[in-house]
Short mmCIF file of C-alpha atoms in Angstrom, two decimals:
data_model
loop_
_atom_site.label_atom_id
_atom_site.label_comp_id
_atom_site.label_asym_id
_atom_site.label_seq_id
_atom_site.Cartn_x
_atom_site.Cartn_y
_atom_site.Cartn_z
CA MET K 81 7.24 -18.76 8.57
CA THR K 82 10.18 -16.76 9.72
CA SER K 83 11.60 -13.27 9.54
CA SER K 84 15.16 -12.13 9.19
CA THR K 85 17.13 -8.92 9.31
CA ARG K 86 18.87 -9.94 6.07
CA LEU K 87 17.33 -10.73 2.72
CA ASP K 88 18.20 -13.66 0.52
CA GLU K 89 19.83 -12.20 -2.61
CA ARG K 90 17.61 -14.19 -4.98
CA GLY K 91 14.60 -13.28 -2.89
CA GLU K 92 15.45 -9.59 -3.01
CA THR K 93 15.77 -9.71 -6.80
CA PHE K 94 12.52 -11.65 -7.17
CA PHE K 95 10.53 -9.29 -4.98
CA LEU K 96 12.02 -6.17 -6.58
CA ASN K 97 10.97 -7.54 -9.98
CA LEU K 98 7.54 -8.31 -8.57
CA ARG K 99 7.27 -4.84 -7.04
CA PHE K 100 7.88 -3.13 -10.37
CA MET K 101 5.42 -5.41 -12.17
CA LEU K 102 2.84 -4.59 -9.51
CA ILE K 103 3.34 -0.83 -9.78
CA VAL K 104 2.67 -1.15 -13.51
CA THR K 105 -0.63 -2.86 -12.69
CA VAL K 106 -1.39 -0.15 -10.11
CA ILE K 107 -1.03 2.54 -12.78
CA ALA K 108 -2.93 0.48 -15.36
CA GLY K 109 -5.78 -0.21 -12.94
CA ASN K 110 -6.13 3.45 -12.01
CA ALA K 111 -5.75 4.56 -15.63
CA ILE K 112 -8.47 2.29 -17.03
CA GLU K 113 -10.93 2.89 -14.20
CA PRO K 114 -12.69 5.75 -16.09
CA LEU K 115 -13.29 3.28 -18.96
CA ILE K 116 -14.78 0.30 -17.12
CA THR K 117 -18.39 1.48 -17.36
CA SER K 118 -18.24 1.62 -21.16
CA SER K 119 -16.20 -1.51 -21.89
CA SER K 120 -16.83 -4.97 -20.50
CA ALA K 121 -13.31 -6.01 -21.53
CA MET K 122 -11.76 -3.13 -19.56
CA HIS K 123 -14.03 -3.99 -16.64
CA GLY K 124 -12.74 -7.56 -16.76
CA LEU K 125 -9.11 -6.41 -16.92
CA PHE K 126 -9.77 -4.03 -14.02
CA THR K 127 -11.25 -6.87 -11.94
CA TRP K 128 -8.33 -9.17 -12.75
CA ILE K 129 -5.80 -6.50 -11.71
CA PHE K 130 -7.59 -5.70 -8.48
CA SER K 131 -7.91 -9.38 -7.62
CA PHE K 132 -4.18 -9.57 -6.87
CA HIS K 133 -2.24 -6.31 -7.19
CA MET K 134 -2.91 -4.73 -3.78
CA PRO K 135 -2.68 -7.99 -1.80
CA LEU K 136 0.68 -8.69 -3.44
CA PHE K 137 1.88 -5.10 -3.10
CA VAL K 138 1.14 -5.19 0.63
CA LEU K 139 2.82 -8.60 0.90
CA VAL K 140 5.97 -7.23 -0.77
CA THR K 141 5.88 -4.24 1.58
CA GLY K 142 5.76 -6.61 4.53
CA TYR K 143 8.63 -8.65 3.10
CA PHE K 144 10.94 -5.63 2.92
CA ALA K 145 9.71 -4.28 6.27
CA ARG K 146 11.72 -6.97 8.10
CA LEU K 147 14.79 -4.82 7.48
CA SER K 148 13.43 -1.81 9.34
CA LEU K 149 10.55 -2.73 11.62
CA THR K 150 12.21 -2.20 14.98
CA GLY K 151 14.76 0.07 16.62
CA GLU K 152 16.09 3.33 15.24
CA ALA K 153 15.49 2.22 11.64
CA GLY K 154 11.84 1.51 12.38
CA ARG K 155 11.32 4.88 14.03
CA ARG K 156 12.91 6.67 11.10
CA VAL K 157 10.70 4.86 8.59
CA LEU K 158 7.58 5.80 10.55
CA ALA K 159 8.73 9.43 10.73
CA GLN K 160 9.39 9.47 6.99
CA ILE K 161 5.96 7.98 6.22
CA GLY K 162 4.43 10.72 8.37
CA LEU K 163 6.27 13.45 6.44
CA GLN K 164 5.35 11.87 3.10
CA TYR K 165 1.72 11.82 4.14
CA VAL K 166 1.73 15.48 5.20
CA ILE K 167 3.44 16.58 1.97
CA PHE K 168 1.33 14.61 -0.50
CA GLN K 169 -1.97 14.88 1.34
CA SER K 170 -1.51 18.66 1.23
CA LEU K 171 -0.48 18.63 -2.43
CA TYR K 172 -3.28 16.38 -3.66
CA SER K 173 -5.90 18.15 -1.55
CA VAL K 174 -4.95 21.58 -2.92
CA LEU K 175 -4.89 20.30 -6.50
CA ASP K 176 -8.23 18.57 -5.99
CA ALA K 177 -9.82 21.75 -4.71
CA CYS K 178 -8.42 23.75 -7.63
CA PHE K 179 -8.48 21.30 -10.54
CA PHE K 180 -9.41 17.64 -9.96
CA GLN K 181 -12.63 18.03 -7.93
CA VAL K 182 -13.12 14.28 -7.56
CA ALA K 183 -16.61 13.38 -6.38
CA HIS K 184 -17.19 12.30 -2.77
CA ILE K 185 -13.69 13.29 -1.63
CA HIS K 186 -13.24 14.26 2.02
CA ARG K 187 -10.63 17.02 2.13
CA SER K 188 -9.29 16.22 5.55
CA PHE K 189 -5.99 14.99 6.94
CA PHE K 190 -7.97 12.20 8.57
CA ALA K 191 -9.28 10.93 5.22
CA PRO K 192 -6.34 9.94 2.97
CA TYR K 193 -6.71 11.23 -0.57
CA LEU K 194 -7.30 8.28 -2.94
CA LEU K 195 -3.96 6.40 -3.29
CA LEU K 196 -2.51 7.99 -0.12
CA TRP K 197 -4.43 5.46 1.95
CA PHE K 198 -1.40 3.24 1.46
CA LEU K 199 0.86 5.57 3.47
CA ALA K 200 -1.57 5.77 6.38
CA SER K 201 -2.14 2.02 6.36
CA HIS K 202 1.57 1.23 6.02
CA ALA K 203 2.31 3.14 9.23
CA CYS K 204 -0.54 1.33 10.99
CA TRP K 205 0.60 -2.10 9.74
CA ARG K 206 4.03 -1.50 11.23
CA LEU K 207 2.62 -0.39 14.57
CA LEU K 208 0.16 -3.27 14.72
CA LEU K 209 2.84 -5.82 13.90
CA LEU K 210 5.11 -4.32 16.56
CA ALA K 211 2.30 -4.74 19.07
CA VAL K 212 1.96 -8.48 18.41
CA ARG K 213 5.47 -9.41 17.25
CA ARG K 214 5.98 -11.68 20.26
CA TRP K 215 3.05 -13.82 19.19
CA ASN K 216 3.47 -16.94 17.14
CA PRO K 217 3.42 -15.94 13.43
CA LEU K 218 0.43 -18.18 12.75
CA TRP K 219 -1.50 -16.51 15.56
CA GLN K 220 -0.53 -13.12 14.13
CA LEU K 221 -1.88 -14.14 10.73
CA ALA K 222 -5.09 -15.59 12.19
CA ALA K 223 -5.72 -12.47 14.27
CA ALA K 224 -5.06 -10.24 11.25
CA ALA K 225 -7.53 -12.20 9.10
CA ALA K 226 -10.16 -12.05 11.85
CA ALA K 227 -9.65 -8.28 12.15
CA GLY K 228 -9.97 -7.95 8.38
CA VAL K 229 -13.40 -9.57 8.57
CA LEU K 230 -14.63 -7.89 11.74
CA VAL K 231 -13.75 -4.35 10.61
CA GLY K 232 -16.48 -4.68 7.99
CA TYR K 233 -19.13 -4.70 10.72
CA LEU K 234 -18.13 -1.31 12.14
CA PRO K 235 -20.84 1.37 11.71
CA LEU K 236 -18.58 3.97 10.12
CA ASP K 237 -17.15 5.27 6.85
CA GLY K 238 -14.18 3.01 6.16
CA VAL K 239 -12.26 5.84 4.46
CA TRP K 240 -11.55 7.73 7.68
CA LEU K 241 -7.99 7.06 8.83
CA SER K 242 -8.01 4.30 6.18
CA VAL K 243 -9.36 2.04 8.91
CA SER K 244 -11.05 -0.43 6.56
CA ARG K 245 -8.11 -1.00 4.22
CA THR K 246 -5.68 -1.11 7.13
CA PHE K 247 -7.35 -4.17 8.58
CA VAL K 248 -8.56 -5.74 5.32
CA TYR K 249 -4.98 -5.87 3.97
CA LEU K 250 -3.23 -6.49 7.29
CA PRO K 251 -3.05 -10.29 6.74
CA TYR K 252 -0.94 -9.77 3.62
CA PHE K 253 1.52 -7.50 5.43
CA VAL K 254 1.91 -10.04 8.23
CA ALA K 255 2.33 -12.88 5.73
CA GLY K 256 4.93 -10.95 3.76
CA TYR K 257 6.91 -10.09 6.87
CA HIS K 258 7.27 -13.76 7.81
CA LEU K 259 7.42 -15.27 4.32
CA PRO K 260 10.80 -16.85 3.47
CA PHE K 261 11.77 -16.73 -0.19
CA SER K 262 12.55 -20.44 0.00
CA ALA K 263 8.82 -21.10 0.40
CA VAL K 264 8.09 -19.07 -2.73
CA ALA K 265 10.82 -20.90 -4.66
CA ARG K 266 9.40 -24.27 -3.61
CA PHE K 267 5.90 -23.20 -4.64
CA LEU K 268 7.12 -22.16 -8.10
CA ARG K 269 9.45 -25.10 -8.66
CA GLY K 270 9.34 -26.93 -11.99
CA SER K 271 6.06 -27.19 -13.84
CA ARG K 272 4.13 -25.46 -11.05
CA ARG K 273 5.53 -22.14 -12.23
CA ARG K 274 4.06 -22.63 -15.71
CA ILE K 275 0.78 -23.87 -14.27
CA ALA K 276 0.53 -20.77 -12.05
CA ALA K 277 1.21 -18.45 -15.00
CA LEU K 278 -1.37 -20.22 -17.15
CA LEU K 279 -3.94 -20.03 -14.35
CA SER K 280 -3.33 -16.28 -14.06
CA LEU K 281 -3.76 -15.91 -17.82
CA ALA K 282 -6.93 -18.02 -17.71
CA LEU K 283 -8.39 -15.79 -15.00
CA LEU K 284 -7.61 -12.73 -17.13
CA VAL K 285 -9.30 -14.21 -20.20
CA LEU K 286 -12.34 -15.37 -18.24
CA PHE K 287 -12.80 -12.01 -16.54
CA MET K 288 -12.42 -10.09 -19.80
CA ALA K 289 -14.85 -12.44 -21.55
CA GLY K 290 -17.41 -11.99 -18.79
CA ALA K 291 -17.39 -15.72 -18.05
CA LEU K 292 -16.75 -15.17 -14.35
CA PRO K 293 -18.92 -13.13 -11.96
CA MET K 294 -17.24 -9.82 -11.19
CA PRO K 295 -17.57 -8.41 -7.67
CA SER K 296 -18.41 -4.75 -7.30
CA PRO K 297 -15.41 -2.41 -7.10
CA GLY K 298 -16.22 -1.69 -3.46
CA TRP K 299 -15.29 -5.25 -2.52
CA LEU K 300 -12.10 -5.06 -4.55
CA TYR K 301 -10.96 -1.75 -3.04
CA GLY K 302 -11.34 -2.94 0.56
CA SER K 303 -12.21 0.62 1.60
CA MET K 304 -15.87 0.11 2.48
CA THR K 305 -17.61 -1.53 5.42
CA PHE K 306 -20.37 -4.07 4.91
CA GLY K 307 -23.01 -1.42 5.60
CA GLU K 308 -21.59 0.81 2.87
CA LEU K 309 -21.56 -2.17 0.50
CA GLY K 310 -25.23 -2.84 1.21
CA THR K 311 -24.63 -6.21 2.85
CA ALA K 312 -24.99 -5.41 6.54
CA HIS K 313 -25.97 -8.97 7.45
CA GLY K 314 -24.54 -11.28 10.05
CA TYR K 315 -23.11 -13.51 7.35
CA ALA K 316 -21.47 -10.65 5.40
CA GLY K 317 -18.11 -11.71 6.77
CA LEU K 318 -18.34 -14.82 4.59
CA TYR K 319 -18.17 -12.56 1.54
CA ARG K 320 -14.93 -11.08 2.84
CA LEU K 321 -13.52 -14.57 3.35
CA GLY K 322 -14.56 -15.37 -0.21
CA MET K 323 -12.69 -12.28 -1.43
CA TYR K 324 -9.62 -13.42 0.51
CA GLY K 325 -9.87 -16.77 -1.26
CA LEU K 326 -10.07 -15.13 -4.70
CA GLN K 327 -7.17 -12.78 -3.90
CA VAL K 328 -4.91 -15.56 -2.60
CA LEU K 329 -5.63 -17.70 -5.67
CA SER K 330 -5.09 -14.86 -8.14
CA ALA K 331 -1.99 -13.55 -6.33
CA ALA K 332 -0.37 -16.99 -6.14
CA ALA K 333 -1.06 -17.52 -9.84
CA PHE K 334 0.43 -14.15 -10.82
CA LEU K 335 3.73 -15.09 -9.15
CA GLY K 336 4.28 -17.51 -12.02
CA TRP K 337 5.03 -14.52 -14.29
CA VAL K 338 7.75 -12.99 -12.09
CA PRO K 339 11.34 -13.50 -13.36
CA TYR K 340 14.15 -14.55 -11.01
CA ALA K 341 16.97 -12.88 -12.95
CA ALA K 342 18.23 -9.38 -12.22
CA SER K 343 17.60 -6.81 -14.94
CA ALA K 344 16.76 -3.16 -15.44
CA MET K 345 13.35 -3.98 -13.96
CA THR K 346 15.06 -4.98 -10.71
CA ASP K 347 16.65 -1.55 -10.47
CA TRP K 348 13.35 0.15 -11.28
CA GLY K 349 11.77 -1.88 -8.49
CA ARG K 350 13.92 0.03 -5.98
CA ARG K 351 12.16 3.29 -6.84
CA THR K 352 8.51 2.29 -7.01
CA LEU K 353 7.69 4.76 -4.23
CA TYR K 354 8.23 7.57 -6.74
CA VAL K 355 5.98 5.87 -9.25
CA PHE K 356 3.29 5.30 -6.66
CA LEU K 357 3.16 8.82 -5.24
CA LEU K 358 3.54 10.70 -8.52
CA HIS K 359 1.48 8.74 -11.03
CA GLY K 360 -1.77 9.90 -9.47
CA LEU K 361 -0.99 13.47 -10.49
CA VAL K 362 -0.62 12.44 -14.13
CA ILE K 363 -3.83 10.41 -14.15
CA ARG K 364 -5.88 13.08 -12.40
CA PHE K 365 -4.72 15.74 -14.86
CA ALA K 366 -5.48 13.37 -17.75
CA VAL K 367 -9.01 12.87 -16.45
CA VAL K 368 -9.76 16.59 -16.11
CA SER K 369 -8.19 17.29 -19.52
CA GLY K 370 -11.04 15.46 -21.25
CA ILE K 371 -8.74 13.10 -23.13
CA TYR K 372 -10.68 10.04 -21.97
CA ALA K 373 -13.56 11.07 -24.21
CA HIS K 374 -11.32 10.17 -27.17
CA LEU K 375 -10.06 6.86 -25.74
CA ASP K 376 -13.30 4.89 -25.61
CA ARG K 377 -12.33 2.46 -28.38
CA PRO K 378 -9.92 -0.51 -28.71
CA GLY K 379 -7.08 1.68 -29.95
CA GLY K 380 -7.62 4.01 -27.02
CA TYR K 381 -7.55 1.12 -24.55
CA ALA K 382 -4.23 -0.06 -25.97
CA ALA K 383 -2.86 3.49 -25.77
CA VAL K 384 -3.83 3.78 -22.10
CA LEU K 385 -2.09 0.50 -21.23
CA ALA K 386 1.03 1.43 -23.20
CA ALA K 387 1.10 4.84 -21.51
CA SER K 388 0.77 3.16 -18.10
CA LEU K 389 3.87 1.03 -18.71
CA SER K 390 5.79 4.00 -20.10
CA LEU K 391 4.85 6.18 -17.14
CA ALA K 392 6.02 3.52 -14.69
CA VAL K 393 9.39 3.25 -16.42
CA ILE K 394 9.83 7.04 -16.60
CA LEU K 395 8.96 7.71 -12.96
CA ALA K 396 11.28 4.91 -11.81
CA GLN K 397 14.34 6.55 -13.35
CA LYS K 398 17.23 7.80 -11.22
CA GLN K 399 16.84 11.29 -12.67
CA VAL K 400 13.33 11.56 -11.20
CA ARG K 401 14.67 10.54 -7.82
CA ALA K 402 17.49 13.08 -8.06
CA CYS K 403 14.99 15.87 -8.74
CA LEU K 404 12.20 14.93 -6.33
CA HIS K 405 13.80 13.00 -3.46
CA VAL K 406 13.31 15.97 -1.12
CA ALA K 407 9.53 15.53 -1.32
CA VAL K 408 9.22 11.80 -1.94
CA GLU K 409 11.90 10.66 0.52
CA PRO K 410 12.10 13.56 2.98
CA GLN K 411 15.01 13.50 5.39
CA VAL K 412 14.06 12.87 9.01
CA GLY K 413 17.46 13.53 10.59
CA TRP K 414 16.42 17.08 11.47
CA LEU K 415 13.62 15.68 13.63
CA TRP K 416 16.16 13.68 15.61
CA ASN K 417 18.46 16.70 15.90
CA LEU K 418 15.56 18.85 17.08
CA ARG K 419 14.65 16.27 19.69
CA GLN K 420 18.24 16.14 20.94
CA ARG K 421 18.48 19.94 21.12
CA LEU K 422 15.25 20.15 23.10
CA ALA K 423 16.44 17.43 25.46
CA SER K 424 19.79 19.21 25.87
CA ALA K 425 18.10 22.53 26.59
CA GLU K 426 15.84 20.92 29.16
CA ALA K 427 18.82 19.27 30.84
CA LYS K 428 20.68 22.60 31.10
CA GLN K 429 17.68 24.27 32.73
CA GLY K 430 17.53 21.58 35.36
CA PRO K 431 14.40 20.49 37.18
CA LEU K 432 11.86 23.15 38.06
CA PRO K 433 11.98 24.25 41.72
CA ARG K 434 9.31 22.87 43.96
CA LEU K 435 6.74 25.23 45.39
CA SER K 436 6.84 25.24 49.17
CA ALA K 437 4.21 26.57 51.53
CA GLN K 438 4.87 30.05 52.93
CA PRO K 439 5.73 30.20 56.67
CA GLY K 440 2.74 30.58 58.88
CA ARG K 441 0.29 29.51 56.22
CA PRO K 442 -1.26 26.05 56.15
CA ARG K 443 -0.59 23.80 53.16
CA SER K 444 -3.53 23.43 50.85
CA ARG K 445 -5.14 20.04 50.82
#
């Protein structure tokens, strides 16, 4: 494994294509979630999506992070993530209090609102990788996997500060950061690409047919500790390792569907941040509108999936970015300018004078 400050052109195209395909599955997974209790087929599709989409999304995030992990670029990315979190945590929290009223939501800046866990965890992944970047990459990956298992034993609510998901998905961020595209190309060479795609399709069919055991959503989300999942046993970590095995298998198989060629999808893949942060608003308003009561039938399921794809394409358009970049990609230059002005003002004032003891009075001890 290796990292580089430059991206292979074919690798960049491949991972941009993958990133857009994944954001479509993110929307689809969130959109069909209200339907999984009434349809075994939708439950199977939901399980299939969650078996790979977040691990791969985090891996892709790690892959592109090699361009901006350290130095001034790294500091600016962290500052921007912080501003994004403040803006959208405030927006979603206000809308939830007024309209959405999702059950069991903690309205606190220390408990990311639903999908916003990704922003909090992304900042933590960068900081954690910076802390161990001098380690051998294999040791980094092993330590990340161990942390992903051990965090499940903590006696706390895993939602706070997104602590559970941060460590559960950390191995995928580390792997993506060090993963060379040449390794992916070798893995998908020749017939292995078709085999991987067929395996992914087989998993989908088996999950939708109910032929495979489906883990509870709590295990798929990665947001809950073992105690919250009702498996607070010494061997509970083996379940997490089993989930890692399922995710790696399903994620590797899904790669067989990703095209190498550049297309409109490649361009859309550059603006998935807009899709990610904005689609939750659409889905939450759809839920409170009551429309899901009319979608609990095969035609409704198809409509939800078609709408998910359409929403991803719409939110990835340049026009959306032109209108909303101030909120989605807030500028951080003013923070640097403010810091420089404060430093300049402090320098002009000079050091504060020392206090000296008055004549004839003893110094205090």
